[in-house]
Coordinates of C-alpha atoms in Angstrom, one line a residue:
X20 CA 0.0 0.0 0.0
X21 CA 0.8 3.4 -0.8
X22 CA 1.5 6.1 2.3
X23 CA -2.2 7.1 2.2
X24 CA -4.7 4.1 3.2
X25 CA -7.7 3.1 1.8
X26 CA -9.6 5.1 4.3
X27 CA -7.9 8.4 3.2
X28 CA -8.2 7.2 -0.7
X29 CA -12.0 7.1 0.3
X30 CA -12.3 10.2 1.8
X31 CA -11.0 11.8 -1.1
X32 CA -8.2 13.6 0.4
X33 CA -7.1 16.4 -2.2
X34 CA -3.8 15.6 -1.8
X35 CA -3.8 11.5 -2.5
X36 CA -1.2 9.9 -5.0
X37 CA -2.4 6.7 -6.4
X38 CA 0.6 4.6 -8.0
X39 CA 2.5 7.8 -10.2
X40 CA 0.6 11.1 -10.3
X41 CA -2.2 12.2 -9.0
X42 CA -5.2 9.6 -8.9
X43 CA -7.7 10.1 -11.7
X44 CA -11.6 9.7 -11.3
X45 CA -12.1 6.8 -13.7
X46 CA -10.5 4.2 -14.7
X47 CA -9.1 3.0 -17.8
X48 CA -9.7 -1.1 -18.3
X49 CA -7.7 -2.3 -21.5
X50 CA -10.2 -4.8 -23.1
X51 CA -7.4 -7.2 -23.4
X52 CA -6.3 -7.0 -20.2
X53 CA -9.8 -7.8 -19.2
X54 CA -10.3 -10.4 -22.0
X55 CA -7.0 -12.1 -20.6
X56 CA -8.1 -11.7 -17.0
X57 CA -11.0 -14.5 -18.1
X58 CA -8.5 -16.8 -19.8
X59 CA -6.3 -17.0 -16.5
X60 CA -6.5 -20.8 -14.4
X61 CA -7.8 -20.0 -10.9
X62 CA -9.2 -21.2 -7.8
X63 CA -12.3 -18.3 -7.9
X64 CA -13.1 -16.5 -10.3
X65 CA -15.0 -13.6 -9.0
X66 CA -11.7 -12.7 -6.4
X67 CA -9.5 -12.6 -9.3
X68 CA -11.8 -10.5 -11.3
X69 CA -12.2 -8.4 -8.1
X70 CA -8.8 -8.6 -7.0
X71 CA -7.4 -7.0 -10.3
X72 CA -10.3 -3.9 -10.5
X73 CA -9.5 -3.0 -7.1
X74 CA -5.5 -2.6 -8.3
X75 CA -6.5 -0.5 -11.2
X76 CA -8.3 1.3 -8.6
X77 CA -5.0 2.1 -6.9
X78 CA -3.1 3.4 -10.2
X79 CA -2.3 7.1 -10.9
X80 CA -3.1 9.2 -13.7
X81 CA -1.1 6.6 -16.5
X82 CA -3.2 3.9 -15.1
X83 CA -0.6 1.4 -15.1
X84 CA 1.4 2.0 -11.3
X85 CA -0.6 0.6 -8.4
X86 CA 0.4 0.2 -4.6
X87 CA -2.4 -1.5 -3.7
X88 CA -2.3 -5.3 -2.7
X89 CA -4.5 -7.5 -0.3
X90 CA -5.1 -4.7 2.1
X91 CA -7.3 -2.5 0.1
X92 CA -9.2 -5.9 -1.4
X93 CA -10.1 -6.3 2.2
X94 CA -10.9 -2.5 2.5
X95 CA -13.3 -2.1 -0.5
X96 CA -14.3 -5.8 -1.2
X97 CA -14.7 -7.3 1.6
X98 CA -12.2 -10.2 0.6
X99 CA -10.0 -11.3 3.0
X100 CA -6.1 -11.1 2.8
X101 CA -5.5 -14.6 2.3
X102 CA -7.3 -14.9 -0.5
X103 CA -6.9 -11.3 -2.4
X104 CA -2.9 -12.4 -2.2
X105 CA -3.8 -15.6 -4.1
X106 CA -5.8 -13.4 -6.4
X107 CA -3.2 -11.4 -6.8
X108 CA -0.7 -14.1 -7.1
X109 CA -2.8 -15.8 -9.6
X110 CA -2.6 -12.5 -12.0
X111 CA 0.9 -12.4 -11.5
X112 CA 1.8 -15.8 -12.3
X113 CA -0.7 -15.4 -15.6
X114 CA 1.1 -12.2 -17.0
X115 CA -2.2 -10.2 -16.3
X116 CA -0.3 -7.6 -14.1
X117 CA 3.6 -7.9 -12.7
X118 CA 5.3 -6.9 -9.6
X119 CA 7.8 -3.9 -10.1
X120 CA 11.6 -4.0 -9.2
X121 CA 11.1 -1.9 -6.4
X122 CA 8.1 -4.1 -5.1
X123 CA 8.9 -5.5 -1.4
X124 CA 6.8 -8.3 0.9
X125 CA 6.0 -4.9 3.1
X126 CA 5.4 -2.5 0.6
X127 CA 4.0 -4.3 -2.5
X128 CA 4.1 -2.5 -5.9
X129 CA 2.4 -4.1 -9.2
X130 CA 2.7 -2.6 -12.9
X131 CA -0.3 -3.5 -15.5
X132 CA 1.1 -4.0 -18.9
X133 CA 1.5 -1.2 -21.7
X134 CA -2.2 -1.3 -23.5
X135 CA -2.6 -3.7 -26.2
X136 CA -5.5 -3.5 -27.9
X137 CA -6.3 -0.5 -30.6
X138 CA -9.9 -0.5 -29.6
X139 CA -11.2 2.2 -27.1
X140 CA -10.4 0.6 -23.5
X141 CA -13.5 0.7 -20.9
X142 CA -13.7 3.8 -18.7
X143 CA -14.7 2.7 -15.2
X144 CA -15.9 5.0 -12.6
X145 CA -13.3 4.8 -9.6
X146 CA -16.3 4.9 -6.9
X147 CA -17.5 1.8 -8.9
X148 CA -14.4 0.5 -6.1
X149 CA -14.8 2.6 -3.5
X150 CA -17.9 3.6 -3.2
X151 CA -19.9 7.4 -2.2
X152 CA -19.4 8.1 1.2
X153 CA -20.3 5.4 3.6
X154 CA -22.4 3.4 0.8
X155 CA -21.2 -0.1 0.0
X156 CA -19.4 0.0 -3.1
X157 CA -21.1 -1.3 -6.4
X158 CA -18.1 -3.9 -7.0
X159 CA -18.7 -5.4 -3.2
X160 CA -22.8 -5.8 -4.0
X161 CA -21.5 -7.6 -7.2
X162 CA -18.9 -10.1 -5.7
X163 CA -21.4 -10.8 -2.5
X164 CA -23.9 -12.1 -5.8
X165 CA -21.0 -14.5 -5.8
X166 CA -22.0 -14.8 -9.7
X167 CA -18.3 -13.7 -11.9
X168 CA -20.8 -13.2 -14.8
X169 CA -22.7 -10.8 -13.4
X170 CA -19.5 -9.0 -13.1
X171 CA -18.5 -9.3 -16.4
X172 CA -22.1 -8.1 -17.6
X173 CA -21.8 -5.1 -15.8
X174 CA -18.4 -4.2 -17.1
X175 CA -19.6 -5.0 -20.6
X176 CA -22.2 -2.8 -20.1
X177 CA -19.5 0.2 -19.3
X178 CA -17.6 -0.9 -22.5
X179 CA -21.0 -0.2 -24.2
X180 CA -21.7 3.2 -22.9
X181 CA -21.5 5.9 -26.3
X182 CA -21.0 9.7 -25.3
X183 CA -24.1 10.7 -26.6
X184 CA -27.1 12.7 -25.0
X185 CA -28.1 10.2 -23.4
X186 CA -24.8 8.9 -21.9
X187 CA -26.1 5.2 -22.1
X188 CA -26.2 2.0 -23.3
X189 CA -27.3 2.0 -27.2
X190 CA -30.7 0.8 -27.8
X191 CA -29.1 -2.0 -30.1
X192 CA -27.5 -3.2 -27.2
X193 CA -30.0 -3.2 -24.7
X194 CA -33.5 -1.3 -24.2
X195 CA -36.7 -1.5 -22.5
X196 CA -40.0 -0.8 -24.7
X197 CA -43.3 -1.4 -25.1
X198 CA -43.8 -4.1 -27.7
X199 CA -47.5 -3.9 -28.4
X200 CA -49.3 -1.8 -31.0
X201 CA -50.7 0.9 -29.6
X202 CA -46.8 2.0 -28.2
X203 CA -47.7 5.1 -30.1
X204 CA -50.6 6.8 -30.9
X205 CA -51.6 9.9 -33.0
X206 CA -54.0 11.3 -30.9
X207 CA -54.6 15.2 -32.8
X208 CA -53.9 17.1 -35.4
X209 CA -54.3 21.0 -34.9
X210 CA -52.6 23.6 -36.8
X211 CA -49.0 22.6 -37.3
X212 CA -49.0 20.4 -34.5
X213 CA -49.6 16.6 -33.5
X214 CA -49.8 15.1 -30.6
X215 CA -49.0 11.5 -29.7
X216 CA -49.6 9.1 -27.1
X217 CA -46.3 7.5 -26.2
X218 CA -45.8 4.2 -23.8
X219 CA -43.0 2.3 -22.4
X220 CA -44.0 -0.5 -21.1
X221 CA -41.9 -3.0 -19.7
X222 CA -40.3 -5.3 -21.9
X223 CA -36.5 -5.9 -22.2
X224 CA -34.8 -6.7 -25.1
X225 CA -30.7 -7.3 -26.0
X226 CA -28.8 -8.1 -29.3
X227 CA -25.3 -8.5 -30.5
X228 CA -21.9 -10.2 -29.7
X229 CA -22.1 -9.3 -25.7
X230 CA -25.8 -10.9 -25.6
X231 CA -24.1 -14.1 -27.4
X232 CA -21.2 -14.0 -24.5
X233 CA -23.5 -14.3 -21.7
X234 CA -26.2 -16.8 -23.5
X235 CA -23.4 -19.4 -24.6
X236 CA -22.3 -22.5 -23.0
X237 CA -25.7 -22.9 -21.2
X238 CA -25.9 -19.4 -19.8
X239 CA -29.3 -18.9 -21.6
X240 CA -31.7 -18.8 -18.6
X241 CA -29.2 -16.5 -16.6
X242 CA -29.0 -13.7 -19.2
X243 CA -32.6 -11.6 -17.6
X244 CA -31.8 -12.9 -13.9
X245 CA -28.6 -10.9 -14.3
X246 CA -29.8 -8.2 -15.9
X247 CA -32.6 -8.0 -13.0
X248 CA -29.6 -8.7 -10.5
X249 CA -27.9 -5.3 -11.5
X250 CA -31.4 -3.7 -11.2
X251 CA -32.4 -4.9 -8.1
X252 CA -28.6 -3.9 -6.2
X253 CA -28.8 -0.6 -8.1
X254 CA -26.0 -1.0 -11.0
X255 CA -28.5 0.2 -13.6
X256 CA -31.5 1.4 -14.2
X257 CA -33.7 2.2 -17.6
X258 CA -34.6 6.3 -18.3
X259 CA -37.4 6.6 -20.6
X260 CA -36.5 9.1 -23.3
X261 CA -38.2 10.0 -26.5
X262 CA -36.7 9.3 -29.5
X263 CA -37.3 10.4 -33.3
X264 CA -38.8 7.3 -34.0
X265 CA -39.0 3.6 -33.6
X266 CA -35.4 2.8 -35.2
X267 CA -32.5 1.8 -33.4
X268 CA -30.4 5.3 -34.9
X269 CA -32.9 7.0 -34.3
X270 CA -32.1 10.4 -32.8
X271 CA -32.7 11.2 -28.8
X272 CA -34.5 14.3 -28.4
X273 CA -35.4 14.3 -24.6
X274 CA -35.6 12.1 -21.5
X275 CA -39.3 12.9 -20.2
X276 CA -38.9 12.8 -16.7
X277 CA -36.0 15.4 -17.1
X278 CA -36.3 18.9 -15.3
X279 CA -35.4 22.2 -16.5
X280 CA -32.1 21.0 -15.0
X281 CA -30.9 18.1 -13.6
X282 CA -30.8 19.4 -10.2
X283 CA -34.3 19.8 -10.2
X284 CA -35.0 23.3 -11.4
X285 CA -38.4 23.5 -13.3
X286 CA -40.9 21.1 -13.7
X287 CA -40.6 17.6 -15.8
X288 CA -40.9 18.2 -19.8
X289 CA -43.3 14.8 -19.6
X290 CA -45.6 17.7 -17.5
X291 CA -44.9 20.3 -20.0
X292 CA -45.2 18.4 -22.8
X293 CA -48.4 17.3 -21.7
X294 CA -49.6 20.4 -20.5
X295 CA -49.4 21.8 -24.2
X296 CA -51.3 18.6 -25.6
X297 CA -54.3 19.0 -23.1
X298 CA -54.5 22.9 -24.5
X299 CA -54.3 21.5 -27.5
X300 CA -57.3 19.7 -27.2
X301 CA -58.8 22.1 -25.0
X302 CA -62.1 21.9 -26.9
X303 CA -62.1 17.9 -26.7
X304 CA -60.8 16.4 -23.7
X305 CA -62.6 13.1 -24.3
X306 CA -59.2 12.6 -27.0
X307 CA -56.9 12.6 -24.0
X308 CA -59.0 10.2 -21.5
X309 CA -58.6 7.7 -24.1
X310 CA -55.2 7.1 -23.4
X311 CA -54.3 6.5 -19.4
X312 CA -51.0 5.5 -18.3
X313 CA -49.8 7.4 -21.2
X314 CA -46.9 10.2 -21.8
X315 CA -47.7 12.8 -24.1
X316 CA -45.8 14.8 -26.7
X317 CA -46.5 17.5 -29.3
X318 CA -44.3 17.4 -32.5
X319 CA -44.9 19.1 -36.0
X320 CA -47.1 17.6 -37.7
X321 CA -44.5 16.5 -40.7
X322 CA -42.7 14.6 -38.2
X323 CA -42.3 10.8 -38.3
X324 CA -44.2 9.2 -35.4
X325 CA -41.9 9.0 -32.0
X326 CA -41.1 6.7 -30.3
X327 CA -40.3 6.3 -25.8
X328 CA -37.4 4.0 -25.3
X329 CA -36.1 3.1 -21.6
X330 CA -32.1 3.9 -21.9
X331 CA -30.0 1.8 -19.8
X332 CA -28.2 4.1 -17.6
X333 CA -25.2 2.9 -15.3
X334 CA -25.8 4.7 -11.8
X335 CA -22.2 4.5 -11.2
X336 CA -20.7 6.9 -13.8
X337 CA -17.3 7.5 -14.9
X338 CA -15.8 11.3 -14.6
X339 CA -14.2 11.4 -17.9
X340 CA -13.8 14.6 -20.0
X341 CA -16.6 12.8 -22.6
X342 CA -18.8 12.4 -20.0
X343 CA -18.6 15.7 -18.8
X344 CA -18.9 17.2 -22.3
X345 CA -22.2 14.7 -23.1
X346 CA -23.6 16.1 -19.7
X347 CA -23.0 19.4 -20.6
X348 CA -25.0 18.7 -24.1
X349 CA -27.7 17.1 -22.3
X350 CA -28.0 19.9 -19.9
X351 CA -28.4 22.0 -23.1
X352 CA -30.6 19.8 -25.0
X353 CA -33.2 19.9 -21.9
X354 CA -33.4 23.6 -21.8
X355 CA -34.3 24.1 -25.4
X356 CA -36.9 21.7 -25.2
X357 CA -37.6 23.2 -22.0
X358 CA -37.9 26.7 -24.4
X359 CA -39.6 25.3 -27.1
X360 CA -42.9 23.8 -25.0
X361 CA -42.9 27.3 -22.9
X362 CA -42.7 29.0 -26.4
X363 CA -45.7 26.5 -28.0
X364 CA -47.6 26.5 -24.9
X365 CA -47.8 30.7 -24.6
X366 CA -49.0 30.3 -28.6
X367 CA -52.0 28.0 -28.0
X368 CA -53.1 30.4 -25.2
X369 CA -53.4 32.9 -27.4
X370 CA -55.1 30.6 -30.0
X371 CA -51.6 30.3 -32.5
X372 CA -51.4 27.4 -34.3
X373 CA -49.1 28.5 -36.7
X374 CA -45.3 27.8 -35.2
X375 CA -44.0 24.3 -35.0
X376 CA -42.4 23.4 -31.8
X377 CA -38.8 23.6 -32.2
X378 CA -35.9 23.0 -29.5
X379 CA -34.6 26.4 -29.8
X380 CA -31.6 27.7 -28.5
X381 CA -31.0 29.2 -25.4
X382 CA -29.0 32.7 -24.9

């Protein structure tokens, strides 16, 4: 261990030094690394697995230089020494990580390898380890599952995570929807406007290569316990957003339960958005009442029917400059529609009809 212990790391002492450099707030995982980490001969999989995120928890800002060993497994995981030193052992003897010439039995020092594989590595979030406060760490609720896959599902999911407005998994990887017909509805037509009846619904859906991995080699009634696993211990959770339509590229314009800002300044643009329907209607409220349990938007009238999609969020989130930048976009994108259903809303009070809704910018 390094001069600062575990406790110190986790109350985020401004002057910490993990490995070389100051500590960053994610991680970086090199795919192969991880990939190789599976391939390795061990007694447990889920302590070796834990055993080498914890160290890549301890490295400094090149990611590589880590001083923590058993002690911190202990710390964060909940693993005891004797086995997070076989762990350990276990990625040394495989090549995964290696033990640097100033490494001691006291004061143990590891090096991961130079990264290896072209493809973007996975950025972790560093409390994914060590937790908020006095919270039990997300990587401790994983390894007491005692299931190694649902580890490696949830780090998948992380490798899956595109920079987007949404900052989530992509619907082609894994999305929640309502699968029945009436998923969206054209309820209106007035002016330039329409509005629609949206749903989510409930049902879960994954495709692709990572889907494959965990439904192989008799893993195919696990898959949607795991996926309800990371649920249930708070790993993920689905945001419903609306989306240009029912395709998988299809472009996110705004998460509905969203407030002017995400620290809770205005009201929800679900509310706003259906506050402009129901004057839209104003004359026929029987339209509305056909639809319960339902979320409703106003669109041009040109534009192809929307659709609601439930966006697999991690709750854990890495602090990477992307991140930061897709926050600030979201931020942004929320307060134009924010703008643009005030806008529409003060036009149907005065009986206009005439000017689409638009996300406008904000000065």
């Amino acid at each position: 261990m390094s001069g600062n212990s575990p406790a110190s790391e986790r109350q985020g002492s401004s002057d910490r030094m993990r490995g070389v450099g100051r500590g960053s707030k994610f991680l970086v995982l090199d795919r192969t690394i991880w990939d190789n980490a599976w391939a390795v001969r061990t007694t447990n999989r889920m302590n070796l697995l834990t055993a080498l995120l914890v160290l890549l928890a301890g490295t400094g800002s090149d990611h590589r230089l880590t001083k923590w060993s058993a002690k911190a497994c202990e710390f964060y995981a909940g693993m005891g020494k004797p086995r997070a030193k076989l762990a350990i052992e276990e990625l040394i003897n495989a090549g995964v990580i290696s033990r640097t010439a100033s490494s001691t039995a006291l004061f143990p020092q590891y090096q991961f390898p130079e990264p290896r594989n072209e493809d973007e590595p996975i950025f972790l979030p560093m409390q994914l380890v060590t937790g908020f406060g006095d919270e039990t760490p997300m990587l401790r609720r994983v390894r007491e599952c005692g299931d190694p896959l649902l580890l490696r599902m949830l780090i998948d999911l992380y490798g899956h995570i595109q920079t987007d407005l949404t900052h989530g998994v992509p619907l082609s990887v894994l999305r929640e929807f309502d699968n029945t017909s009436d998923s969206c509805q054209k309820v209106v037509e007035v002016g330039v406007h329409a509005a629609w009846a949206l749903s989510l619904g409930n049902t879960l859906q994954a495709t692709g290569k990572w889907r494959t991995r965990h439904m192989s080699r008799g893993n195919e009634q696990q898959f949607w316990p795991r996926v309800h696993m990371l649920q249930t211990i708070g790993a993920i959770w689905f945001e419903p957003w609306v989306f240009g339509s029912d395709s998988d590229d299809a472009e996110p314009l705004f998460p509905v339960l969203a407030a002017a800002r995400d620290d809770g300044g205005g009201p929800p643009l679900a509310f706003l958005a259906g506050s402009t329907a129901r004057l839209l209607v104003a004359d026929r409220p029987y339209l509305l009442s056909r639809y319960t349990d339902k979320i409703f938007v106003v669109l041009p009238v040109h534009h192809s029917p929307p659709a609601l999609r439930g966006i697999c969020r991690l709750r854990v989130e890495a602090d990477t400059p992307g991140r930061r930048t897709a926050f600030g976009a979201r931020l942004s994108a929320i307060s134009r529609w924010h703008a643009a259903y005030e806008r529409l809303y003060a036009d149907l009070v005065v009986g206009r009809t005439d000017r689409p809704v638009r996300a406008i910018a904000v000065r």
